[in-house]
Amino acid sequence: MKRLLLLSAAMEISMSMAVAQVQVQQLTTENLTNPIGLDNTQPRFSWQLQSNKRNVLQTAYEIKVGTDAKIKGNGIWTSGKVSSDQSLLIPYNGSSLTSGKRYYWQVRVWDNQGNTSPWSTPAYWQTALLQPTDWKASWITQGFDDNGPRVSPLFRKEFTSGKKVSRATAYITAHGMYEAQINGKRVGDAYLTPGWTSYNKRLQYQVYDVTGLVQQGNNAIGVTLGNGWYRSYLAWSNSKDHYGTDVALLLQLDITYTDGTTQSVVSDESWKSSTGSIRYSEVYHGETVDARLDKKGWSTAGFNDRDWIPARKENYTKSTLLATYNEPVKKHETFKPLRVFKTPQGEQVLDYGQNLVGWVVVKASGKSGDSITLSHAEVMEKNGNFYTENLRAAKAENTYVLKGEGEETFEPHFTWQGFRYVRVKGYPGTINPDNFTAVALYSDMKPTGTFTSSNPLLNQLQHNIEWGLKGNFLDVPTDCPQRDERLGWTGDAQVFFRTASFLRGVGNFFDKWMKDVAADQLPTGAVPHVIPNVLGKQGGSAGWSDVATIIPWEMYLAYGDKKILEQQYPSMKAWVGYMSSQSTEQLWNKGGHFGDWLFYSVNDDRDGHSAITNKYLIAQCFYAYSTQLLINAATVLGNTQDVATYTTQLNNIKEAFRKEYTTPNGATTSNTQTSYVLALQFDMLPEAQRQQAADRLVKNIKQYGNHLTTGFLGTPYLCHVLSRFGYTDIAYSLLLQETYPSWLYPVKMGATTIWERWDGMKPDSTFQTPSMNSFNHYAYGAIGDWMYRVMVGIDTDDDGVGYKKITIKPHIGQKITNAGAAYDTRYGKLSSAWKVENGKLLLDVEIPANTTATIYIPANNAGDILESDRPLVSGNELQVAGTEPGYVKLKAGSGIYRFSTKWDSKK
Ligand code: BGC
């Protein structure tokens, strides 16, 4: 009977699947899949529609939330059937949530074709500690003095868990970095926790499901602390202890037993402290691990801790504590050395073939006291010797001392390195590449974009952009991962944001970082140069501080989430306010600026070839742009008063620009590529003068033999401006340029990441000045945005942000026969790929359900276009909506389409 029932239930499910034309999948809560530890009291739900039909739009949804996986009836909250096409970020609106509890939710949808989906598979989220009083743990620090070498302290605590555990959750944070173990097993797979925020104002804790680690009977928790960003040397002039001189731990383990009773194990003075094998650990300088000092079994029950010293309770604040929404740093790709070789200087070096960020896991067998030192480098110098000068003061060295008891495995814990090459000293025995595994570490954001083309150099450029992102997205967006810097430079982050948004799901990562931008903004409204700010009261540089307006706006475009604008609005306004306060009649010509950082310049410049753009001209352009973005945000948020005020101000800013920096004929006074690019991109010139300015830009590019001369600020917009003014051919010739300065020059020189400078390595293999020469700096990777949005041509519409309304407008390039990209929007997969073949242009397109698209087919009239080998027929899913020079415009619903049209490759 039971079997029969099961069978009929299974049949019912499979039948409902068979008839279901629309399904719901990819459920996320606050953009995360089944997150543990959200402190949001109204978390927001998103889902994707899946259908094998074209032109699918959601017309209604129904959500229900319950406290177990089988949500009975309406659960604890139901939205009821809501007529809406919204499938992203719908807030929970039920009764208040309880701390540390798991909630389950399901959704079903109705579509425009009369279909109803089955209820989705339930997703869940677990709440964090919602009230400060939920924290029963105390801050503790080691009970001994650590003024000397700052050996990493260990903390331990034993406890008995009397009954069968239903759920165990650990809440952990630290001053410094932490690694926790329960019964000898690592808690979670996150590294460099608790991540980096403006600690004095915002300190994140992580929440772990440790049900599988806690056992009935005796248990032990062990935690190691490292200096981390909290008190390592950071920035320059030997400055350390940016947030304090202590390291400290806050940990709470909440256990619920199957009988419903609970138990908490919390950090307090009953914990004991000692030291272990990590003798030294610094972000820039590396780590020393002495396995002889390992306390074997220290995080398991029954370990003899008689000599350990009671931990000290500290009164540090808990008011700054926050749950974590950004994806933690995790281990990703692993690499074995491609080559093991001896340099002319006789040093033993491993080559991993990829400039990556993370560390090397080493296996070794030797005598007690044998010491291995690994040093890291990005490049080898001209003569084939190991080169670390460009790391400046960062030692980037890990030292491992063997215990001498068979094979031992080492890796660092609270530091990382940026490297392609590793020098090995003191290794006992011969080097077997299998014993040296490099591991890439970076924030665990979902990969969202892939790009391919017929040009292998461009594909390598994309690869380099991607590895620039991986290496520099370690909890905060950094400038570089290897030298004594690794800081959240605001300018770098803003120029690269849009590109990054194609490659990874960067929404939560930047949401967190933008909160730090606001938290660290100076009282004047100036934004510090780096966030989290460890440089003191410096800030206000044009193009750097504008991160305050640019990233929120671009995030809104990429993800369609208004919350980022609401959240950042005061910060955006304060930044614009700062520029106003520094201006005289809206002309901002004061203060220190980085300008068009690292633009093309030549030594002994007698002919005036260096592309120097007046820093105040740049400042005026960004002043206008930020004001425009503030107006945009105010418009979205319905703040009409601000729209009016800032629109008047913007007109005056542009007027001041024209008077000060343009000639009556519309040339810019600097007459550089960057000056035209910014003036055009930000609409600084009157309509009538724009095309001639674009012509001047092109003339300038030609004067440099089809080379760019732009630095950090001009480069991101260069190709966009060229395309906008009808010069896509010139944009392509810059993109495909192989000699310096260009994007492909480093590729030709063997780069595997984006370089800080156009000529980090010269054609004769000598280097730029070591004081500023990173080989992993993502700023110039900003061209990735043009490759996705213009070359392949996928973009969101301004009136349907977050890809609710999509534009597909490919730009077919010279010498390239195909290019395509796939991008996982929050609605689902969007892709476009064009190919020129046998006198035909093929265009394959996929548009996610619950979105619509405008597709521009490069053709002269609709009659020339076939779709799936048939002439175009206007219907619900596809309508011809007119022509534009060179394109036929179609309106399309979701689905997969294959277009083809005649193509004359010579045109
Ligand atoms: C960093 C940059 C940063 C710049 C500002 C450098 O040291 O590496 O990328 O934007 O300083 O001038």
Short mmCIF file of C-alpha atoms in Angstrom, two decimals, residues 359-732:
data_model
loop_
_atom_site.label_atom_id
_atom_site.label_comp_id
_atom_site.label_asym_id
_atom_site.label_seq_id
_atom_site.Cartn_x
_atom_site.Cartn_y
_atom_site.Cartn_z
CA TRP A 359 50.22 30.39 -1.62
CA VAL A 360 52.14 27.18 -2.16
CA VAL A 361 51.35 24.07 -0.17
CA VAL A 362 54.64 22.23 0.39
CA LYS A 363 55.24 18.63 1.30
CA ALA A 364 58.63 17.70 2.69
CA SER A 365 60.37 14.99 4.64
CA GLY A 366 63.57 15.80 6.47
CA LYS A 367 65.30 16.18 9.79
CA SER A 368 63.96 18.04 12.75
CA GLY A 369 65.08 21.65 12.36
CA ASP A 370 65.47 21.60 8.57
CA SER A 371 64.19 24.92 7.35
CA ILE A 372 62.64 25.66 3.96
CA THR A 373 62.14 29.20 2.71
CA LEU A 374 59.88 30.05 -0.19
CA SER A 375 60.21 33.49 -1.76
CA HIS A 376 57.78 34.77 -4.34
CA ALA A 377 58.16 36.76 -7.54
CA GLU A 378 55.97 37.81 -10.44
CA VAL A 379 58.68 38.01 -13.08
CA MET A 380 62.23 36.91 -13.73
CA GLU A 381 64.72 39.53 -14.71
CA LYS A 382 66.27 39.79 -18.13
CA ASN A 383 69.16 37.47 -17.35
CA GLY A 384 66.90 34.83 -15.92
CA ASN A 385 67.45 35.64 -12.26
CA PHE A 386 64.84 35.83 -9.52
CA TYR A 387 63.44 39.37 -9.25
CA THR A 388 61.76 40.79 -6.15
CA GLU A 389 62.66 44.46 -6.31
CA ASN A 390 59.16 45.46 -7.40
CA LEU A 391 57.75 43.99 -4.20
CA ARG A 392 59.42 46.95 -2.48
CA ALA A 393 59.46 46.39 1.28
CA ALA A 394 57.21 43.30 1.19
CA LYS A 395 59.32 40.26 2.03
CA ALA A 396 56.65 37.84 0.80
CA GLU A 397 58.53 34.88 2.27
CA ASN A 398 57.25 31.78 4.03
CA THR A 399 59.58 29.73 6.19
CA TYR A 400 58.81 26.22 7.36
CA VAL A 401 60.82 24.39 9.98
CA LEU A 402 60.44 20.63 9.97
CA LYS A 403 59.62 18.47 12.94
CA GLY A 404 61.35 15.54 11.25
CA GLU A 405 58.68 12.92 11.63
CA GLY A 406 57.99 11.65 8.11
CA GLU A 407 56.17 13.63 5.44
CA GLU A 408 55.00 17.04 6.64
CA THR A 409 52.68 19.49 4.88
CA PHE A 410 52.95 23.24 5.23
CA GLU A 411 50.99 26.28 4.14
CA PRO A 412 50.57 29.77 5.57
CA HIS A 413 47.39 30.92 7.31
CA PHE A 414 47.18 34.65 7.70
CA THR A 415 49.06 36.00 4.70
CA TRP A 416 49.16 35.51 0.94
CA GLN A 417 51.48 36.19 -1.94
CA GLY A 418 51.18 37.34 -5.55
CA PHE A 419 53.53 35.27 -7.71
CA ARG A 420 54.26 33.20 -10.72
CA TYR A 421 57.74 32.11 -9.61
CA VAL A 422 58.84 30.66 -6.30
CA ARG A 423 62.42 30.41 -5.09
CA VAL A 424 63.05 27.46 -2.82
CA LYS A 425 65.85 27.45 -0.29
CA GLY A 426 66.78 24.71 2.13
CA TYR A 427 64.52 21.99 0.77
CA PRO A 428 65.68 18.61 2.04
CA GLY A 429 66.21 16.28 -0.89
CA THR A 430 65.40 16.85 -4.55
CA ILE A 431 62.51 18.96 -5.66
CA ASN A 432 59.58 17.02 -6.97
CA PRO A 433 57.01 19.39 -8.54
CA ASP A 434 54.23 17.29 -7.02
CA ASN A 435 55.29 18.49 -3.58
CA PHE A 436 54.71 22.15 -4.42
CA THR A 437 51.08 22.88 -5.17
CA ALA A 438 50.15 26.50 -5.67
CA VAL A 439 46.59 27.38 -4.63
CA ALA A 440 44.74 30.44 -5.83
CA LEU A 441 42.72 32.18 -3.14
CA TYR A 442 40.07 34.78 -3.78
CA SER A 443 36.59 35.86 -2.77
CA ASP A 444 34.21 33.10 -3.69
CA MET A 445 31.93 35.02 -6.01
CA LYS A 446 29.97 33.18 -8.66
CA PRO A 447 31.59 33.23 -12.10
CA THR A 448 29.11 35.00 -14.40
CA GLY A 449 30.83 35.84 -17.67
CA THR A 450 32.72 34.12 -20.44
CA PHE A 451 34.13 35.73 -23.56
CA THR A 452 35.61 34.14 -26.66
CA SER A 453 36.70 35.44 -30.01
CA SER A 454 38.59 34.34 -33.09
CA ASN A 455 41.65 36.25 -31.90
CA PRO A 456 43.83 34.27 -29.47
CA LEU A 457 45.55 37.43 -28.22
CA LEU A 458 42.19 38.93 -27.23
CA ASN A 459 41.26 35.70 -25.52
CA GLN A 460 44.51 35.87 -23.57
CA LEU A 461 43.72 39.50 -22.72
CA GLN A 462 40.38 38.35 -21.27
CA HIS A 463 42.17 35.64 -19.36
CA ASN A 464 44.53 38.28 -17.96
CA ILE A 465 41.62 40.51 -16.96
CA GLU A 466 39.99 37.62 -15.18
CA TRP A 467 43.18 36.73 -13.29
CA GLY A 468 43.60 40.40 -12.40
CA LEU A 469 40.19 40.20 -10.80
CA LYS A 470 40.87 36.93 -9.01
CA GLY A 471 44.16 38.13 -7.59
CA ASN A 472 42.81 41.43 -6.38
CA PHE A 473 39.41 40.49 -5.01
CA LEU A 474 40.45 39.20 -1.62
CA ASP A 475 37.57 40.41 0.49
CA VAL A 476 38.28 43.99 -0.64
CA PRO A 477 39.11 45.20 -4.13
CA THR A 478 42.82 45.95 -4.07
CA ASP A 479 45.28 47.67 -6.37
CA CYS A 480 47.83 44.87 -6.30
CA PRO A 481 48.36 41.68 -4.35
CA GLN A 482 52.13 41.40 -4.04
CA ARG A 483 54.05 44.49 -2.90
CA ASP A 484 53.77 46.51 0.30
CA GLU A 485 50.41 47.94 -0.70
CA ARG A 486 47.46 45.55 -1.38
CA LEU A 487 45.09 48.36 -0.47
CA GLY A 488 41.56 49.18 -1.52
CA TRP A 489 42.49 52.02 -3.86
CA THR A 490 39.26 53.73 -4.76
CA GLY A 491 40.26 54.88 -8.25
CA ASP A 492 41.31 51.42 -9.35
CA ALA A 493 38.10 49.90 -8.04
CA GLN A 494 35.81 52.37 -9.79
CA VAL A 495 37.51 52.07 -13.17
CA PHE A 496 37.31 48.28 -13.07
CA PHE A 497 33.86 47.83 -11.52
CA ARG A 498 31.81 47.49 -14.69
CA THR A 499 34.18 44.93 -16.17
CA ALA A 500 34.21 43.00 -12.91
CA SER A 501 30.41 42.93 -12.90
CA PHE A 502 30.49 40.85 -16.09
CA LEU A 503 33.00 38.35 -14.78
CA ARG A 504 31.70 37.57 -11.31
CA GLY A 505 28.68 38.17 -9.15
CA VAL A 506 30.23 41.18 -7.43
CA GLY A 507 27.04 42.65 -5.96
CA ASN A 508 27.46 41.57 -2.35
CA PHE A 509 31.23 42.08 -2.45
CA PHE A 510 30.89 45.72 -3.47
CA ASP A 511 27.81 46.34 -1.34
CA LYS A 512 29.95 45.57 1.69
CA TRP A 513 32.90 47.62 0.46
CA MET A 514 30.72 50.63 -0.40
CA LYS A 515 29.45 50.62 3.18
CA ASP A 516 33.08 50.99 4.21
CA VAL A 517 33.48 53.83 1.70
CA ALA A 518 30.62 55.63 3.48
CA ALA A 519 31.90 54.67 6.93
CA ASP A 520 35.40 56.01 6.25
CA GLN A 521 34.35 59.13 4.33
CA LEU A 522 35.99 62.13 5.96
CA PRO A 523 33.81 64.71 7.73
CA THR A 524 34.47 67.10 4.83
CA GLY A 525 32.83 64.64 2.41
CA ALA A 526 36.15 63.74 0.78
CA VAL A 527 36.58 60.00 0.24
CA PRO A 528 39.94 58.61 1.40
CA HIS A 529 42.28 57.26 -1.27
CA VAL A 530 42.02 53.73 0.06
CA ILE A 531 39.13 51.91 1.72
CA PRO A 532 39.34 50.63 4.41
CA ASN A 533 41.30 53.77 5.15
CA VAL A 534 44.73 53.15 6.61
CA LEU A 535 46.32 56.31 5.20
CA GLY A 536 44.95 58.89 7.63
CA LYS A 537 43.17 62.03 6.59
CA GLN A 538 44.05 61.95 2.90
CA GLY A 539 41.39 61.99 0.23
CA GLY A 540 39.46 63.99 -2.32
CA SER A 541 41.35 63.08 -5.49
CA ALA A 542 39.27 63.38 -8.65
CA GLY A 543 38.50 60.01 -10.21
CA TRP A 544 39.39 58.26 -6.95
CA SER A 545 36.84 59.76 -4.55
CA ASP A 546 34.24 59.52 -7.31
CA VAL A 547 34.00 55.87 -6.37
CA ALA A 548 31.31 57.21 -4.02
CA THR A 549 28.99 57.95 -6.94
CA ILE A 550 30.23 55.76 -9.78
CA ILE A 551 30.05 52.31 -8.21
CA PRO A 552 26.58 52.73 -6.65
CA TRP A 553 25.23 53.91 -9.98
CA GLU A 554 26.90 51.16 -11.98
CA MET A 555 25.78 48.59 -9.44
CA TYR A 556 22.25 49.82 -9.87
CA LEU A 557 22.58 49.39 -13.64
CA ALA A 558 24.10 45.94 -13.37
CA TYR A 559 21.77 44.53 -10.73
CA GLY A 560 18.70 46.74 -10.73
CA ASP A 561 18.75 46.99 -6.94
CA LYS A 562 17.61 50.41 -5.73
CA LYS A 563 18.80 49.66 -2.22
CA ILE A 564 22.39 50.46 -3.13
CA LEU A 565 21.32 53.97 -4.14
CA GLU A 566 19.27 54.47 -0.98
CA GLN A 567 22.10 53.20 1.15
CA GLN A 568 24.83 55.26 -0.51
CA TYR A 569 22.85 58.41 -1.25
CA PRO A 570 24.13 60.41 1.75
CA SER A 571 27.69 59.44 0.83
CA MET A 572 27.17 60.39 -2.82
CA LYS A 573 25.76 63.72 -1.79
CA ALA A 574 28.53 64.37 0.70
CA TRP A 575 31.15 63.78 -2.00
CA VAL A 576 29.48 66.19 -4.42
CA GLY A 577 29.16 68.61 -1.50
CA TYR A 578 32.90 68.39 -0.92
CA MET A 579 33.66 69.30 -4.54
CA SER A 580 31.26 72.24 -4.36
CA SER A 581 32.92 73.44 -1.18
CA GLN A 582 36.29 73.40 -2.95
CA SER A 583 35.03 75.29 -6.01
CA THR A 584 34.81 78.92 -6.89
CA GLU A 585 31.79 79.61 -9.07
CA GLN A 586 31.61 75.88 -9.71
CA LEU A 587 35.19 75.71 -10.98
CA TRP A 588 37.04 73.08 -8.95
CA ASN A 589 40.70 73.86 -9.32
CA LYS A 590 42.16 73.13 -5.92
CA GLY A 591 43.70 70.27 -4.06
CA GLY A 592 45.97 67.34 -4.83
CA HIS A 593 44.99 64.86 -7.53
CA PHE A 594 46.49 61.75 -9.01
CA GLY A 595 45.27 62.85 -12.42
CA ASP A 596 45.35 60.49 -15.38
CA TRP A 597 47.63 58.17 -13.43
CA LEU A 598 50.37 56.37 -15.41
CA PHE A 599 49.46 57.94 -18.77
CA TYR A 600 51.90 57.63 -21.67
CA SER A 601 54.98 59.73 -21.07
CA VAL A 602 58.49 59.83 -22.44
CA ASN A 603 61.81 60.76 -20.89
CA ASP A 604 63.62 63.86 -22.03
CA ASP A 605 60.42 65.01 -23.73
CA ARG A 606 61.71 67.70 -26.08
CA ASP A 607 58.92 67.27 -28.58
CA GLY A 608 56.16 67.28 -26.02
CA HIS A 609 55.00 63.74 -26.70
CA SER A 610 53.95 62.97 -23.16
CA ALA A 611 50.16 62.91 -22.88
CA ILE A 612 49.80 65.21 -19.90
CA THR A 613 46.23 66.18 -19.11
CA ASN A 614 45.70 69.10 -16.76
CA LYS A 615 44.64 67.60 -13.44
CA TYR A 616 42.08 70.32 -12.83
CA LEU A 617 40.51 69.77 -16.22
CA ILE A 618 40.08 66.15 -15.16
CA ALA A 619 38.73 67.21 -11.78
CA GLN A 620 36.12 69.42 -13.42
CA CYS A 621 34.96 66.53 -15.61
CA PHE A 622 34.55 64.20 -12.65
CA TYR A 623 32.83 66.94 -10.67
CA ALA A 624 30.26 67.10 -13.45
CA TYR A 625 29.98 63.33 -13.75
CA SER A 626 29.44 62.76 -10.05
CA THR A 627 26.85 65.51 -10.01
CA GLN A 628 25.09 63.84 -12.93
CA LEU A 629 25.10 60.50 -11.12
CA LEU A 630 23.70 62.16 -8.02
CA ILE A 631 20.89 63.56 -10.18
CA ASN A 632 20.31 60.09 -11.64
CA ALA A 633 20.12 58.57 -8.17
CA ALA A 634 17.83 61.34 -6.93
CA THR A 635 15.56 60.71 -9.91
CA VAL A 636 15.33 56.99 -9.16
CA LEU A 637 14.67 57.69 -5.49
CA GLY A 638 12.07 60.34 -6.31
CA ASN A 639 13.95 63.17 -4.67
CA THR A 640 12.71 65.93 -6.96
CA GLN A 641 14.11 68.77 -4.90
CA ASP A 642 17.65 67.43 -5.29
CA VAL A 643 17.11 66.76 -8.99
CA ALA A 644 16.27 70.44 -9.49
CA THR A 645 19.08 71.80 -7.34
CA TYR A 646 21.81 69.64 -8.82
CA THR A 647 20.63 70.08 -12.40
CA THR A 648 21.21 73.82 -12.10
CA GLN A 649 24.54 73.18 -10.45
CA LEU A 650 25.55 70.76 -13.21
CA ASN A 651 24.88 73.33 -15.92
CA ASN A 652 27.13 75.76 -14.11
CA ILE A 653 29.87 73.16 -13.69
CA LYS A 654 29.85 72.47 -17.43
CA GLU A 655 29.78 76.16 -18.23
CA ALA A 656 32.81 76.70 -15.99
CA PHE A 657 34.57 73.83 -17.79
CA ARG A 658 33.97 75.32 -21.22
CA LYS A 659 35.21 78.76 -20.17
CA GLU A 660 38.32 77.43 -18.52
CA TYR A 661 39.37 74.43 -20.56
CA THR A 662 38.11 74.76 -24.13
CA THR A 663 38.93 77.08 -27.01
CA PRO A 664 36.14 78.83 -28.92
CA ASN A 665 36.46 76.15 -31.60
CA GLY A 666 36.01 73.36 -29.09
CA ALA A 667 39.55 72.07 -28.65
CA THR A 668 40.48 71.22 -25.09
CA THR A 669 43.37 73.17 -23.63
CA SER A 670 45.23 69.94 -22.84
CA ASN A 671 44.50 68.50 -26.29
CA THR A 672 45.17 64.95 -25.10
CA GLN A 673 43.20 61.78 -25.68
CA THR A 674 42.11 61.70 -22.07
CA SER A 675 40.88 65.30 -22.17
CA TYR A 676 38.63 64.54 -25.19
CA VAL A 677 37.54 61.21 -23.83
CA LEU A 678 36.38 62.68 -20.52
CA ALA A 679 34.83 65.77 -22.11
CA LEU A 680 32.84 63.56 -24.47
CA GLN A 681 31.98 60.74 -22.11
CA PHE A 682 30.62 63.15 -19.51
CA ASP A 683 28.90 65.45 -22.05
CA MET A 684 30.95 68.48 -21.08
CA LEU A 685 30.76 70.08 -24.52
CA PRO A 686 27.74 71.60 -26.23
CA GLU A 687 26.06 69.23 -28.66
CA ALA A 688 27.37 71.16 -31.64
CA GLN A 689 30.99 70.73 -30.61
CA ARG A 690 30.98 67.04 -29.83
CA GLN A 691 31.61 65.43 -33.19
CA GLN A 692 34.54 67.72 -33.96
CA ALA A 693 36.02 66.86 -30.55
CA ALA A 694 35.71 63.18 -31.40
CA ASP A 695 37.43 63.89 -34.72
CA ARG A 696 40.25 65.59 -32.83
CA LEU A 697 40.53 62.56 -30.57
CA VAL A 698 40.93 60.33 -33.61
CA LYS A 699 43.49 62.69 -35.12
CA ASN A 700 45.45 62.50 -31.90
CA ILE A 701 45.32 58.70 -31.87
CA LYS A 702 46.63 58.69 -35.44
CA GLN A 703 49.42 61.08 -34.50
CA TYR A 704 50.62 58.43 -32.09
CA GLY A 705 50.53 55.80 -34.86
CA ASN A 706 47.19 54.32 -33.73
CA HIS A 707 48.22 54.11 -30.10
CA LEU A 708 46.44 55.11 -26.96
CA THR A 709 48.15 57.49 -24.55
CA THR A 710 45.60 57.36 -21.75
CA GLY A 711 46.18 56.56 -18.07
CA PHE A 712 43.86 55.16 -15.39
CA LEU A 713 41.11 57.71 -15.90
CA GLY A 714 40.93 58.06 -19.67
CA THR A 715 41.41 54.40 -20.56
CA PRO A 716 38.07 52.94 -19.38
CA TYR A 717 36.04 55.28 -21.60
CA LEU A 718 38.34 55.54 -24.62
CA CYS A 719 36.78 52.87 -26.83
CA HIS A 720 33.26 53.67 -25.64
CA VAL A 721 33.67 57.27 -26.78
CA LEU A 722 35.09 56.19 -30.12
CA SER A 723 32.15 53.85 -30.73
CA ARG A 724 29.61 56.43 -29.67
CA PHE A 725 30.92 58.89 -32.24
CA GLY A 726 31.13 56.43 -35.11
CA TYR A 727 34.74 55.36 -34.75
CA THR A 728 34.40 51.71 -33.77
CA ASP A 729 37.02 50.93 -36.41
CA ILE A 730 39.53 53.07 -34.50
CA ALA A 731 38.49 51.44 -31.23
CA TYR A 732 39.24 48.08 -32.81
#
